Tab-separated table of C-alpha atoms in Angstrom:
chain	number	residue	atom	x	y	z
V	1	UNK	CA	0.000	0.000	0.000
V	2	UNK	CA	2.772	2.333	0.773
V	3	UNK	CA	4.414	1.581	-2.608
V	4	UNK	CA	1.214	2.242	-4.506
V	5	UNK	CA	0.747	5.620	-2.912
V	6	UNK	CA	4.317	6.518	-3.777
V	7	UNK	CA	3.814	5.518	-7.384
V	8	UNK	CA	0.598	7.493	-7.647
V	9	UNK	CA	2.298	10.526	-6.318
V	10	UNK	CA	5.181	10.062	-8.755
V	11	UNK	CA	2.802	9.616	-11.692
V	12	UNK	CA	0.832	12.714	-10.850
V	13	UNK	CA	3.881	14.906	-10.414
V	14	UNK	CA	4.892	15.173	-14.136
V	15	UNK	CA	1.327	16.241	-15.036
V	16	UNK	CA	1.441	18.992	-12.541
V	17	UNK	CA	4.862	19.986	-13.775
V	18	UNK	CA	3.545	20.251	-17.388
V	19	UNK	CA	0.714	22.499	-16.279
V	20	UNK	CA	3.113	24.644	-14.400
V	21	UNK	CA	5.340	24.869	-17.506
V	22	UNK	CA	2.411	25.815	-19.787
V	23	UNK	CA	1.229	28.294	-17.299
V	24	UNK	CA	4.705	29.749	-17.198
V	25	UNK	CA	4.856	30.107	-21.019
V	26	UNK	CA	1.472	31.823	-21.234
V	27	UNK	CA	2.467	34.011	-18.490
V	28	UNK	CA	5.674	34.855	-20.376
V	29	UNK	CA	3.757	35.731	-23.579
V	30	UNK	CA	1.311	37.785	-21.629
V	31	UNK	CA	4.176	39.435	-19.896
V	32	UNK	CA	5.890	40.137	-23.257
V	33	UNK	CA	2.661	41.599	-24.646
V	34	UNK	CA	2.262	43.690	-21.601
V	35	UNK	CA	5.883	44.766	-21.846
V	36	UNK	CA	5.298	46.334	-25.376
V	37	UNK	CA	4.475	49.959	-25.375
V	38	UNK	CA	1.308	51.290	-26.925
V	39	UNK	CA	3.259	52.750	-29.820
V	40	UNK	CA	4.977	49.442	-30.527
V	41	UNK	CA	1.679	47.549	-30.448
V	42	UNK	CA	0.184	50.035	-32.878
V	43	UNK	CA	3.143	49.602	-35.203
V	44	UNK	CA	2.851	45.836	-35.023
V	45	UNK	CA	-0.840	45.914	-35.895
V	46	UNK	CA	-0.141	48.249	-38.793
V	47	UNK	CA	2.505	45.900	-40.162
V	48	UNK	CA	0.122	42.955	-39.907
V	49	UNK	CA	-2.547	44.884	-41.771
V	50	UNK	CA	0.008	45.852	-44.440
V	51	UNK	CA	0.863	42.191	-45.010
V	52	UNK	CA	-2.779	41.183	-45.170
V	53	UNK	CA	-3.537	43.846	-47.828
V	54	UNK	CA	-0.496	43.112	-50.028
V	55	UNK	CA	-2.488	41.271	-52.726
V	56	UNK	CA	-5.171	43.959	-52.730
V	57	UNK	CA	-2.582	46.671	-53.382
V	58	UNK	CA	-1.027	44.637	-56.164
V	59	UNK	CA	-4.386	44.310	-57.876
V	60	UNK	CA	-5.052	48.047	-57.586
V	61	UNK	CA	-1.639	48.883	-59.103
V	62	UNK	CA	-2.395	46.592	-62.013
V	63	UNK	CA	-5.742	48.289	-62.590
V	64	UNK	CA	-4.212	51.780	-62.478
V	65	UNK	CA	-1.493	50.769	-64.956
V	66	UNK	CA	-4.057	49.381	-67.349
V	67	UNK	CA	-6.152	52.526	-67.027
V	68	UNK	CA	-3.157	54.766	-67.846
V	69	UNK	CA	-2.360	52.646	-70.900
V	70	UNK	CA	-5.919	53.059	-72.180
V	71	UNK	CA	-5.758	56.818	-71.605
V	72	UNK	CA	-2.506	57.070	-73.594
V	73	UNK	CA	-3.989	55.072	-76.435
V	74	UNK	CA	-7.090	57.259	-76.555
V	75	UNK	CA	-4.987	60.446	-76.424
V	76	UNK	CA	-2.727	59.205	-79.220
V	77	UNK	CA	-5.741	58.323	-81.341
V	78	UNK	CA	-7.240	61.781	-80.823
V	79	UNK	CA	-3.949	63.414	-81.838
V	80	UNK	CA	-3.812	61.320	-84.995
V	81	UNK	CA	-7.369	62.260	-85.877
V	82	UNK	CA	-6.717	65.963	-85.232
V	83	UNK	CA	-3.445	65.790	-87.160
V	84	UNK	CA	-5.182	64.069	-90.054
V	85	UNK	CA	-7.864	66.761	-90.151
V	86	UNK	CA	-5.258	69.534	-89.976
V	87	UNK	CA	-3.223	67.897	-92.707
V	88	UNK	CA	-6.338	67.581	-94.853
V	89	UNK	CA	-6.974	71.306	-94.381
V	90	UNK	CA	-3.364	72.253	-95.175
V	91	UNK	CA	-3.188	69.978	-98.191
V	92	UNK	CA	-4.001	71.834	-101.381
V	93	UNK	CA	-7.009	70.481	-103.214
V	94	UNK	CA	-5.949	68.172	-105.993
V	95	UNK	CA	-6.503	69.801	-109.353
V	96	UNK	CA	-8.215	67.895	-112.107
V	97	UNK	CA	-5.596	66.650	-114.548
V	98	UNK	CA	-6.397	66.495	-118.259
V	99	UNK	CA	-3.380	65.275	-120.235
V	100	UNK	CA	-2.672	67.113	-123.470
V	101	UNK	CA	-1.863	65.377	-126.750
V	102	UNK	CA	0.603	68.166	-127.562
V	103	UNK	CA	4.245	67.055	-127.661
V	104	UNK	CA	7.190	69.085	-126.329
V	105	UNK	CA	10.673	67.990	-127.341
V	106	UNK	CA	13.918	69.201	-125.768
V	107	UNK	CA	16.641	68.864	-128.399
V	108	UNK	CA	19.909	67.907	-126.638
V	109	UNK	CA	22.037	67.702	-129.793
V	110	UNK	CA	24.144	70.770	-128.861
V	111	UNK	CA	26.194	68.976	-126.218
V	112	UNK	CA	29.547	69.586	-127.941
V	113	UNK	CA	28.915	73.357	-128.110
V	114	UNK	CA	28.663	73.864	-124.352
V	115	UNK	CA	31.057	74.073	-121.438
V	116	UNK	CA	30.433	71.626	-118.586
V	117	UNK	CA	29.087	74.436	-116.355
V	118	UNK	CA	26.491	75.272	-119.027
V	119	UNK	CA	25.646	71.579	-119.466
V	120	UNK	CA	24.886	71.436	-115.736
V	121	UNK	CA	22.627	74.461	-116.079
V	122	UNK	CA	20.789	72.699	-118.883
V	123	UNK	CA	20.479	69.626	-116.654
V	124	UNK	CA	18.762	71.727	-113.960
V	125	UNK	CA	16.452	73.296	-116.535
V	126	UNK	CA	15.413	69.840	-117.749
V	127	UNK	CA	14.762	68.774	-114.143
V	128	UNK	CA	12.509	71.822	-113.773
V	129	UNK	CA	10.642	70.961	-116.987
V	130	UNK	CA	10.044	67.424	-115.751
V	131	UNK	CA	8.825	68.583	-112.318
V	132	UNK	CA	6.485	71.244	-113.760
V	133	UNK	CA	5.003	68.812	-116.266
V	134	UNK	CA	4.324	66.257	-113.517
V	135	UNK	CA	2.192	68.738	-111.549
V	136	UNK	CA	0.607	70.564	-114.486
V	137	UNK	CA	-3.162	70.538	-114.972
V	138	UNK	CA	-2.595	69.747	-118.661
V	139	UNK	CA	0.679	67.795	-118.836
V	140	UNK	CA	2.186	67.434	-122.286
V	141	UNK	CA	3.898	64.450	-123.880
V	142	UNK	CA	7.505	65.177	-122.932
V	143	UNK	CA	10.403	64.011	-125.126
V	144	UNK	CA	14.121	64.286	-124.427
V	145	UNK	CA	16.143	63.477	-127.554
V	146	UNK	CA	19.829	63.127	-128.489
V	147	UNK	CA	20.713	62.417	-124.860
V	148	UNK	CA	24.381	61.547	-124.448
V	149	UNK	CA	27.833	63.009	-123.877
V	150	UNK	CA	28.335	65.530	-121.080
V	151	UNK	CA	24.623	65.909	-120.315
V	152	UNK	CA	24.074	62.200	-119.710
V	153	UNK	CA	27.243	62.099	-117.601
V	154	UNK	CA	25.957	65.004	-115.480
V	155	UNK	CA	22.590	63.323	-115.036
V	156	UNK	CA	24.240	60.041	-114.041
V	157	UNK	CA	26.426	61.801	-111.466
V	158	UNK	CA	23.995	64.366	-110.056
V	159	UNK	CA	20.604	62.717	-110.474
V	160	UNK	CA	20.814	58.938	-110.725
V	161	UNK	CA	17.051	58.680	-110.282
V	162	UNK	CA	16.435	60.090	-113.780
V	163	UNK	CA	16.315	56.540	-115.154
V	164	UNK	CA	13.090	56.054	-113.162
V	165	UNK	CA	11.385	59.217	-114.425
V	166	UNK	CA	7.761	58.664	-115.429
V	167	UNK	CA	5.662	60.178	-118.223
V	168	UNK	CA	8.681	61.095	-120.342
V	169	UNK	CA	10.285	59.559	-123.426
V	170	UNK	CA	14.080	59.744	-123.241
V	171	UNK	CA	15.872	58.912	-126.480
V	172	UNK	CA	19.481	58.869	-127.625
V	173	UNK	CA	18.242	59.359	-131.203
V	174	UNK	CA	17.727	62.739	-132.899
V	175	UNK	CA	14.189	64.137	-132.690
V	176	UNK	CA	13.813	63.825	-136.496
V	177	UNK	CA	14.120	60.051	-136.023
V	178	UNK	CA	11.516	59.995	-133.253
V	179	UNK	CA	8.804	62.304	-134.641
V	180	UNK	CA	7.563	62.645	-138.232
V	181	UNK	CA	8.963	65.744	-139.969
V	182	UNK	CA	5.550	67.101	-140.893
V	183	UNK	CA	4.609	67.207	-137.188
V	184	UNK	CA	7.685	69.169	-136.074
V	185	UNK	CA	7.784	72.896	-135.259
V	186	UNK	CA	11.070	74.330	-133.960
V	187	UNK	CA	10.560	77.128	-131.424
V	188	UNK	CA	13.243	79.745	-132.017
V	189	UNK	CA	13.246	83.491	-131.356
V	190	UNK	CA	14.987	84.064	-134.734
V	191	UNK	CA	12.054	82.722	-136.742
V	192	UNK	CA	9.993	85.320	-138.653
V	193	UNK	CA	6.868	83.255	-137.961
V	194	UNK	CA	4.869	84.107	-134.835
V	195	UNK	CA	3.042	81.317	-133.063
V	196	UNK	CA	-0.542	82.444	-132.449
V	197	UNK	CA	-2.127	79.146	-131.423
V	198	UNK	CA	-0.865	75.743	-130.336
V	199	UNK	CA	-1.708	72.771	-132.520
V	200	UNK	CA	-2.361	69.686	-130.395
V	201	UNK	CA	-1.209	67.458	-133.259
V	202	UNK	CA	2.214	69.069	-133.475
V	203	UNK	CA	5.496	68.398	-131.685
V	204	UNK	CA	7.207	71.644	-130.632
V	205	UNK	CA	10.984	71.483	-130.327
V	206	UNK	CA	12.933	73.538	-127.774
V	207	UNK	CA	16.666	73.861	-128.328
V	208	UNK	CA	18.581	72.445	-125.353
V	209	UNK	CA	21.360	74.991	-125.483
V	210	UNK	CA	22.846	77.256	-122.818
V	211	UNK	CA	25.423	79.342	-124.702
V	212	UNK	CA	25.003	82.964	-123.499
V	213	UNK	CA	24.407	84.062	-127.108
V	214	UNK	CA	27.700	82.555	-128.377
V	215	UNK	CA	25.884	80.640	-131.121
V	216	UNK	CA	23.219	83.109	-132.148
V	217	UNK	CA	20.657	81.806	-134.616
V	218	UNK	CA	21.907	78.213	-134.567
V	219	UNK	CA	18.507	76.650	-133.756
V	220	UNK	CA	16.904	78.596	-136.606
V	221	UNK	CA	19.620	77.411	-138.996
V	222	UNK	CA	19.201	73.782	-137.875
V	223	UNK	CA	15.453	73.966	-138.496
V	224	UNK	CA	15.996	75.326	-142.007
V	225	UNK	CA	18.621	72.682	-142.745
V	226	UNK	CA	16.189	69.907	-141.808
V	227	UNK	CA	13.370	71.556	-143.716
V	228	UNK	CA	10.962	71.626	-140.775
V	229	UNK	CA	8.519	74.313	-139.663
V	230	UNK	CA	9.692	76.955	-137.205
V	231	UNK	CA	8.102	79.746	-135.168
V	232	UNK	CA	8.677	82.069	-132.227
V	233	UNK	CA	6.421	82.605	-129.225
V	234	UNK	CA	4.286	85.795	-129.515
V	235	UNK	CA	6.380	87.474	-126.827
V	236	UNK	CA	6.686	90.887	-128.517
V	237	UNK	CA	2.910	91.115	-128.922
V	238	UNK	CA	2.311	91.026	-125.172
V	239	UNK	CA	5.558	91.802	-123.368
V	240	UNK	CA	8.380	94.314	-123.542
V	241	UNK	CA	11.586	93.199	-121.813
V	242	UNK	CA	14.811	94.893	-120.804
V	243	UNK	CA	16.849	91.825	-121.714
V	244	UNK	CA	17.053	89.772	-124.904
V	245	UNK	CA	14.090	87.683	-126.014
V	246	UNK	CA	15.975	84.382	-125.785
V	247	UNK	CA	14.423	82.401	-122.933
V	248	UNK	CA	15.745	79.463	-120.930
V	249	UNK	CA	14.559	75.973	-121.851
V	250	UNK	CA	12.383	75.632	-118.753
V	251	UNK	CA	10.820	79.082	-119.281
V	252	UNK	CA	9.621	78.159	-122.783
V	253	UNK	CA	8.367	74.819	-121.450
V	254	UNK	CA	6.521	76.432	-118.511
V	255	UNK	CA	4.992	79.183	-120.696
V	256	UNK	CA	3.409	76.540	-122.926
V	257	UNK	CA	2.099	74.652	-119.878
V	258	UNK	CA	0.665	77.907	-118.499
V	259	UNK	CA	-0.956	78.737	-121.848
V	260	UNK	CA	-2.609	75.310	-121.959
V	261	UNK	CA	-4.043	76.008	-118.493
V	262	UNK	CA	-5.008	79.680	-118.802
V	263	UNK	CA	-5.708	80.033	-122.531
V	264	UNK	CA	-3.956	83.436	-122.575
V	265	UNK	CA	-0.442	84.167	-123.819
V	266	UNK	CA	-0.181	87.319	-121.722
V	267	UNK	CA	-1.147	85.523	-118.518
V	268	UNK	CA	1.223	82.696	-119.391
V	269	UNK	CA	4.155	85.085	-119.955
V	270	UNK	CA	3.643	87.045	-116.736
V	271	UNK	CA	3.104	83.872	-114.724
V	272	UNK	CA	6.462	82.430	-115.775
V	273	UNK	CA	8.886	85.195	-116.724
V	274	UNK	CA	11.294	86.127	-113.895
V	275	UNK	CA	11.299	89.706	-112.590
V	276	UNK	CA	14.917	90.179	-113.621
V	277	UNK	CA	13.779	90.098	-117.253
V	278	UNK	CA	11.959	93.380	-116.584
V	279	UNK	CA	8.830	92.235	-118.400
V	280	UNK	CA	6.216	94.948	-118.988
V	281	UNK	CA	2.805	94.427	-120.573
V	282	UNK	CA	2.153	96.094	-123.942
V	283	UNK	CA	-1.110	96.884	-125.760
V	284	UNK	CA	-2.121	95.960	-129.311
V	285	UNK	CA	-0.006	98.822	-130.684
V	286	UNK	CA	3.076	97.413	-128.984
V	287	UNK	CA	3.265	100.244	-126.467
V	288	UNK	CA	3.621	99.901	-122.711
V	289	UNK	CA	1.168	101.483	-120.283
V	290	UNK	CA	3.748	104.139	-119.344
V	291	UNK	CA	4.408	105.064	-122.970
V	292	UNK	CA	0.691	105.315	-123.643
V	293	UNK	CA	0.175	107.579	-120.596
V	294	UNK	CA	2.996	109.853	-121.741
V	295	UNK	CA	1.455	110.125	-125.204
V	296	UNK	CA	-1.987	110.835	-123.731
V	297	UNK	CA	-0.629	113.538	-121.443
V	298	UNK	CA	1.202	115.134	-124.369
V	299	UNK	CA	-1.847	115.163	-126.610
V	300	UNK	CA	-4.043	116.653	-123.855
V	301	UNK	CA	-1.998	119.863	-123.622
V	302	UNK	CA	-3.346	122.523	-126.074
V	303	UNK	CA	-0.872	124.196	-128.454
V	304	UNK	CA	-0.032	127.851	-127.814
V	305	UNK	CA	-2.166	130.487	-129.538
V	306	UNK	CA	-0.446	133.225	-131.590
V	307	UNK	CA	-1.241	135.757	-128.839
V	308	UNK	CA	0.448	133.556	-126.216
V	309	UNK	CA	3.458	133.183	-128.470
V	310	UNK	CA	3.726	136.965	-128.923
V	311	UNK	CA	3.489	137.551	-125.163
V	312	UNK	CA	6.321	135.100	-124.465
V	313	UNK	CA	8.490	136.667	-127.120
């Protein structure tokens, strides 16, 4: 009996010890919690809340990012629409284009008569002719004949894209081998014939020569040698100029394009001729406005009477 009571006591002792241990731990935690200050507890709670809301914040950031992306896309689209409208306003209305059956030929057979600097000037004039014809309301059938020598070399070096030019016939042959003789009319200021109207069935030849008057009359002589028609533009009938009547290749070309559009030689001349030429309009009598005013003012003054003459003497 004594042994059994001892064993019972021994068996119950560990259980009591465990309770004491657990009680001690809880008491330690409670003590630790009680040992934290109010500020520290507040901070701890805040940190716990921060951790709990981590996923929620992540989702909100994702939504805001997506919203900003949509706003940028909408803004960009609005800018494009506004830019397109502005560009449409700035863009000049496209003119109706009615191609002409009239042929204009630039004769490049004078290559050996020019210095390289003059050949380059001719090259630029041809470029201008091509550009003006491309944007003309009545573009002509443009021919470039006898291309070779210095001019072709200049074009190859300075404007390699010429081989891709559109709406132009570029030939190495002479124009007389490209167009029938009866259709040819050489435009030269030395011709006694004045061109009043343009014939849509004809091919008008412009001499591709920049010579500063070193070879005066050569285009007229070439036309006579070939036995083809020749004429000069009616410049003197509408314009009086300070300089010589010989015009650059591109000026002749542009005047014809302007005439096809406006139907008036005078408008065509004053649209194209540069100011340095000192062009002044003349009437049917070939007199400028200033000359006519001077004549009118002179005729308005009455001659002296005999009595007035005697008084002055």
